[in-house]
GROMACS .gro file of C-alpha atoms in nm:
model
  243
    1VAL     CA    1  -1.574   3.731  -4.901
    2ALA     CA    2  -1.308   3.723  -5.168
    3GLN     CA    3  -1.201   3.378  -5.286
    4ALA     CA    4  -0.842   3.279  -5.217
    5THR     CA    5  -0.650   3.206  -5.536
    6THR     CA    6  -0.308   3.148  -5.377
    7GLU     CA    7  -0.177   2.997  -5.056
    8ARG     CA    8  -0.082   3.345  -4.943
    9ASP     CA    9  -0.440   3.464  -4.992
   10LEU     CA   10  -0.571   3.157  -4.807
   11ARG     CA   11  -0.338   3.221  -4.517
   12GLN     CA   12  -0.439   3.588  -4.499
   13HIS     CA   13  -0.813   3.513  -4.516
   14LEU     CA   14  -0.784   3.256  -4.237
   15TYR     CA   15  -0.594   3.491  -4.010
   16GLU     CA   16  -0.846   3.768  -4.074
   17GLY     CA   17  -1.134   3.528  -4.012
   18ILE     CA   18  -0.992   3.414  -3.677
   19THR     CA   19  -0.936   3.775  -3.573
   20ALA     CA   20  -1.290   3.876  -3.672
   21PHE     CA   21  -1.440   3.577  -3.490
   22GLY     CA   22  -1.249   3.669  -3.175
   23GLN     CA   23  -1.384   4.023  -3.190
   24THR     CA   24  -1.745   3.903  -3.175
   25GLY     CA   25  -1.717   3.857  -2.799
   26VAL     CA   26  -1.687   3.477  -2.785
   27ARG     CA   27  -1.446   3.322  -2.538
   28PRO     CA   28  -1.089   3.245  -2.650
   29VAL     CA   29  -1.148   2.874  -2.589
   30THR     CA   30  -1.438   2.887  -2.841
   31VAL     CA   31  -1.216   3.056  -3.098
   32ASN     CA   32  -0.948   2.792  -3.042
   33THR     CA   33  -1.203   2.515  -3.094
   34ALA     CA   34  -1.295   2.659  -3.432
   35THR     CA   35  -0.925   2.705  -3.510
   36ARG     CA   36  -0.857   2.337  -3.444
   37CYS     CA   37  -1.127   2.241  -3.694
   38MET     CA   38  -0.978   2.470  -3.957
   39GLN     CA   39  -0.631   2.336  -3.879
   40ALA     CA   40  -0.749   1.981  -3.941
   41PHE     CA   41  -0.888   2.091  -4.278
   42LEU     CA   42  -0.558   2.259  -4.368
   43ASN     CA   43  -0.366   1.946  -4.273
   44TRP     CA   44  -0.591   1.749  -4.507
   45LEU     CA   45  -0.531   1.998  -4.790
   46LEU     CA   46  -0.157   1.949  -4.740
   47GLU     CA   47  -0.198   1.572  -4.735
   48ILE     CA   48  -0.377   1.565  -5.070
   49GLU     CA   49  -0.118   1.816  -5.203
   50HIS     CA   50  -0.375   2.087  -5.266
   51ILE     CA   51  -0.136   2.325  -5.089
   52GLU     CA   52   0.241   2.292  -5.097
   53ARG     CA   53   0.340   2.420  -4.754
   54PRO     CA   54   0.187   2.361  -4.409
   55ILE     CA   55  -0.020   2.647  -4.268
   56LYS     CA   56  -0.006   2.677  -3.890
   57LEU     CA   57  -0.294   2.876  -3.744
   58PRO     CA   58  -0.228   3.074  -3.423
   59LYS     CA   59  -0.426   3.007  -3.107
   60LEU     CA   60  -0.543   3.265  -2.859
   61LYS     CA   61  -0.412   3.262  -2.505
   62VAL     CA   62  -0.660   3.105  -2.267
   63GLU     CA   63  -0.684   3.194  -1.900
   64GLU     CA   64  -0.524   2.913  -1.704
   65ARG     CA   65  -0.736   2.792  -1.419
   66VAL     CA   66  -0.666   2.532  -1.157
   67LEU     CA   67  -0.916   2.249  -1.189
   68ARG     CA   68  -1.140   2.196  -0.890
   69VAL     CA   69  -1.112   1.839  -0.765
   70LEU     CA   70  -1.226   1.646  -0.460
   71SER     CA   71  -0.987   1.634  -0.167
   72MET     CA   72  -0.836   1.310  -0.041
   73GLU     CA   73  -1.058   1.334   0.268
   74GLN     CA   74  -1.373   1.376   0.056
   75ILE     CA   75  -1.274   1.079  -0.161
   76ALA     CA   76  -1.215   0.867   0.150
   77ASN     CA   77  -1.557   0.965   0.287
   78LEU     CA   78  -1.725   0.863  -0.039
   79ASN     CA   79  -1.533   0.535  -0.059
   80HIS     CA   80  -1.627   0.430   0.294
   81TYR     CA   81  -1.990   0.540   0.283
   82VAL     CA   82  -2.223   0.264   0.407
   83PRO     CA   83  -2.531   0.229   0.178
   84LYS     CA   84  -2.869   0.186   0.342
   85ASN     CA   85  -3.054   0.023   0.051
   86MET     CA   86  -2.997  -0.121  -0.298
   87CYS     CA   87  -3.039   0.213  -0.472
   88GLN     CA   88  -2.770   0.366  -0.250
   89ARG     CA   89  -2.549   0.060  -0.301
   90ARG     CA   90  -2.570   0.110  -0.678
   91ILE     CA   91  -2.482   0.480  -0.672
   92HIS     CA   92  -2.207   0.412  -0.416
   93ALA     CA   93  -2.056   0.150  -0.648
   94ILE     CA   94  -2.077   0.399  -0.936
   95THR     CA   95  -1.906   0.669  -0.730
   96VAL     CA   96  -1.627   0.442  -0.611
   97LEU     CA   97  -1.564   0.309  -0.962
   98LEU     CA   98  -1.551   0.657  -1.120
   99LEU     CA   99  -1.310   0.783  -0.854
  100ASP     CA  100  -1.098   0.468  -0.874
  101THR     CA  101  -1.066   0.432  -1.252
  102GLY     CA  102  -1.133   0.773  -1.408
  103ILE     CA  103  -1.352   0.624  -1.681
  104ARG     CA  104  -1.601   0.848  -1.859
  105THR     CA  105  -1.965   0.856  -1.750
  106SER     CA  106  -2.074   0.715  -2.087
  107GLU     CA  107  -1.825   0.430  -2.049
  108MET     CA  108  -1.959   0.353  -1.704
  109LEU     CA  109  -2.322   0.355  -1.821
  110ASN     CA  110  -2.243   0.120  -2.113
  111LEU     CA  111  -2.030  -0.121  -1.908
  112SER     CA  112  -2.150  -0.483  -1.924
  113PRO     CA  113  -2.085  -0.757  -1.664
  114GLN     CA  114  -1.874  -0.949  -1.918
  115GLU     CA  115  -1.634  -0.656  -1.934
  116VAL     CA  116  -1.548  -0.675  -1.564
  117ASP     CA  117  -1.266  -0.917  -1.475
  118PHE     CA  118  -1.240  -0.960  -1.099
  119LYS     CA  119  -0.942  -1.196  -1.127
  120THR     CA  120  -0.718  -0.944  -1.300
  121ARG     CA  121  -0.910  -0.644  -1.158
  122THR     CA  122  -0.953  -0.480  -1.497
  123LEU     CA  123  -1.236  -0.329  -1.701
  124ARG     CA  124  -1.256  -0.366  -2.077
  125VAL     CA  125  -1.383  -0.025  -2.180
  126MET     CA  126  -1.501   0.094  -2.520
  127GLY     CA  127  -1.404   0.461  -2.543
  128LYS     CA  128  -1.439   0.738  -2.795
  129GLY     CA  129  -1.379   0.644  -3.158
  130ARG     CA  130  -1.464   0.280  -3.077
  131LYS     CA  131  -1.120   0.239  -2.917
  132GLU     CA  132  -1.103  -0.040  -2.664
  133ARG     CA  133  -0.872  -0.024  -2.363
  134MET     CA  134  -0.810  -0.207  -2.037
  135VAL     CA  135  -0.849  -0.007  -1.717
  136PRO     CA  136  -0.733  -0.140  -1.378
  137PHE     CA  137  -0.933  -0.103  -1.059
  138SER     CA  138  -0.834  -0.141  -0.693
  139GLN     CA  139  -0.924  -0.410  -0.443
  140LEU     CA  140  -1.161  -0.168  -0.267
  141ALA     CA  141  -1.347  -0.092  -0.591
  142GLY     CA  142  -1.355  -0.463  -0.668
  143GLU     CA  143  -1.510  -0.548  -0.331
  144VAL     CA  144  -1.775  -0.275  -0.362
  145LEU     CA  145  -1.860  -0.372  -0.719
  146PHE     CA  146  -1.869  -0.747  -0.646
  147LYS     CA  147  -2.102  -0.699  -0.349
  148TYR     CA  148  -2.333  -0.478  -0.554
  149LEU     CA  149  -2.355  -0.728  -0.842
  150ALA     CA  150  -2.408  -1.019  -0.601
  151GLU     CA  151  -2.702  -0.850  -0.427
  152ARG     CA  152  -2.889  -0.704  -0.723
  153LYS     CA  153  -3.190  -0.905  -0.836
  154THR     CA  154  -3.189  -0.828  -1.208
  155ASP     CA  155  -2.962  -0.994  -1.465
  156CYS     CA  156  -2.919  -0.755  -1.756
  157ASP     CA  157  -2.678  -0.623  -2.018
  158TYR     CA  158  -2.546  -0.341  -1.799
  159VAL     CA  159  -2.347  -0.343  -1.476
  160PHE     CA  160  -2.541  -0.040  -1.357
  161ALA     CA  161  -2.906  -0.057  -1.456
  162THR     CA  162  -3.255   0.030  -1.338
  163GLU     CA  163  -3.466  -0.224  -1.150
  164ASP     CA  164  -3.620  -0.339  -1.480
  165GLY     CA  165  -3.279  -0.379  -1.649
  166ARG     CA  166  -3.266  -0.057  -1.853
  167LYS     CA  167  -2.965   0.168  -1.889
  168LEU     CA  168  -2.944   0.440  -1.625
  169ASP     CA  169  -3.015   0.799  -1.718
  170LYS     CA  170  -2.716   1.029  -1.675
  171ARG     CA  171  -2.923   1.303  -1.510
  172ASN     CA  172  -3.058   1.064  -1.248
  173VAL     CA  173  -2.706   0.939  -1.175
  174LEU     CA  174  -2.588   1.297  -1.129
  175ARG     CA  175  -2.876   1.371  -0.892
  176ASN     CA  176  -2.804   1.059  -0.687
  177ILE     CA  177  -2.430   1.117  -0.668
  178LYS     CA  178  -2.495   1.466  -0.532
  179GLN     CA  179  -2.727   1.314  -0.271
  180ILE     CA  180  -2.466   1.068  -0.152
  181GLY     CA  181  -2.215   1.352  -0.155
  182ARG     CA  182  -2.430   1.556   0.081
  183ARG     CA  183  -2.452   1.259   0.317
  184CYS     CA  184  -2.072   1.257   0.318
  185GLY     CA  185  -2.057   1.628   0.397
  186ILE     CA  186  -1.978   1.739   0.041
  187PRO     CA  187  -2.183   2.034  -0.096
  188ALA     CA  188  -2.372   1.957  -0.417
  189SER     CA  189  -2.175   2.226  -0.601
  190GLU     CA  190  -1.846   2.047  -0.529
  191ILE     CA  191  -1.931   1.708  -0.676
  192CYS     CA  192  -2.032   1.600  -1.026
  193LEU     CA  193  -1.966   1.309  -1.256
  194HIS     CA  194  -1.682   1.460  -1.455
  195ARG     CA  195  -1.515   1.597  -1.142
  196CYS     CA  196  -1.467   1.237  -1.034
  197ARG     CA  197  -1.257   1.186  -1.348
  198HIS     CA  198  -1.056   1.502  -1.277
  199SER     CA  199  -1.008   1.393  -0.917
  200PHE     CA  200  -0.883   1.050  -1.018
  201ALA     CA  201  -0.633   1.202  -1.262
  202THR     CA  202  -0.495   1.444  -1.003
  203GLN     CA  203  -0.467   1.182  -0.729
  204TYR     CA  204  -0.299   0.943  -0.975
  205ILE     CA  205  -0.021   1.195  -1.035
  206VAL     CA  206  -0.003   1.286  -0.666
  207GLY     CA  207   0.049   0.916  -0.591
  208GLY     CA  208   0.352   0.907  -0.822
  209GLY     CA  209   0.185   0.791  -1.144
  210GLN     CA  210   0.325   0.890  -1.484
  211VAL     CA  211   0.136   1.111  -1.728
  212VAL     CA  212   0.197   0.868  -2.016
  213GLN     CA  213   0.029   0.586  -1.824
  214LEU     CA  214  -0.251   0.820  -1.717
  215GLN     CA  215  -0.311   0.903  -2.083
  216LYS     CA  216  -0.366   0.532  -2.157
  217ILE     CA  217  -0.599   0.487  -1.860
  218LEU     CA  218  -0.811   0.790  -1.950
  219GLY     CA  219  -0.821   0.690  -2.318
  220HIS     CA  220  -0.682   1.015  -2.459
  221SER     CA  221  -0.527   1.012  -2.805
  222GLU     CA  222  -0.322   1.326  -2.732
  223ILE     CA  223  -0.103   1.383  -2.427
  224GLU     CA  224  -0.207   1.752  -2.430
  225THR     CA  225  -0.562   1.646  -2.347
  226THR     CA  226  -0.441   1.450  -2.047
  227MET     CA  227  -0.244   1.749  -1.919
  228GLN     CA  228  -0.566   1.952  -1.910
  229TYR     CA  229  -0.696   1.712  -1.645
  230VAL     CA  230  -0.400   1.764  -1.414
  231HIS     CA  231  -0.250   2.092  -1.303
  232PRO     CA  232   0.120   1.996  -1.268
  233GLN     CA  233   0.198   2.261  -1.005
  234MET     CA  234  -0.098   2.155  -0.791
  235ALA     CA  235  -0.005   1.786  -0.823
  236ASP     CA  236   0.357   1.858  -0.725
  237THR     CA  237   0.246   2.064  -0.426
  238GLN     CA  238   0.007   1.795  -0.304
  239ARG     CA  239   0.269   1.521  -0.353
  240ASP     CA  240   0.523   1.712  -0.144
  241HIS     CA  241   0.257   1.782   0.122
  242VAL     CA  242   0.168   1.412   0.148
  243ARG     CA  243   0.536   1.323   0.187
   0.00000   0.00000   0.00000
């Protein structure tokens, strides 16, 4: 590959590289991910004045798909599920909290009892990039969570932990949440951990919430990321249907 000696050469090489990468058969979203990395590098070159003018790399068009989320009826069934034992009570509390707050699975697994404030009904969550934020939760989620914590026998560093106080394994949580889903009449293929986050985001907008506030709750640094979680047309349609 010839070395770029001018900004024009650099621009041309980058465009040719993106085109060649796209012709290898990878998905457009994969090409765009690589493009974002190169764009960040170009922005840095401009910042240190290694190049004089900004170089904006083009992105490929990506097929727009409507995100699959849980229905309001399915969410209600999960929220009002009656656990039969402590293991079910724990996974039920996890499910309700994920659907009620939209926090990430990693944030839920790392949550400590000290970060739950039942008086103000807020969670202090440490998100990506070590960015801390406050996330509100509802009275229903508070009642489910309080009852779970009151009945568990182990005092440990995590809100949701194994019987011996260790952090839960994500795969086991996924397996258990699918089990409780089946008991609520939800096929295993229709429920997963991240879909709870998508479902919360969609229902938040359907309920009249603002995207800017949703961005803060989800812990996104860019509003574009938040918009990927909510299909505006679907949210508008559901809101009108509820009315």
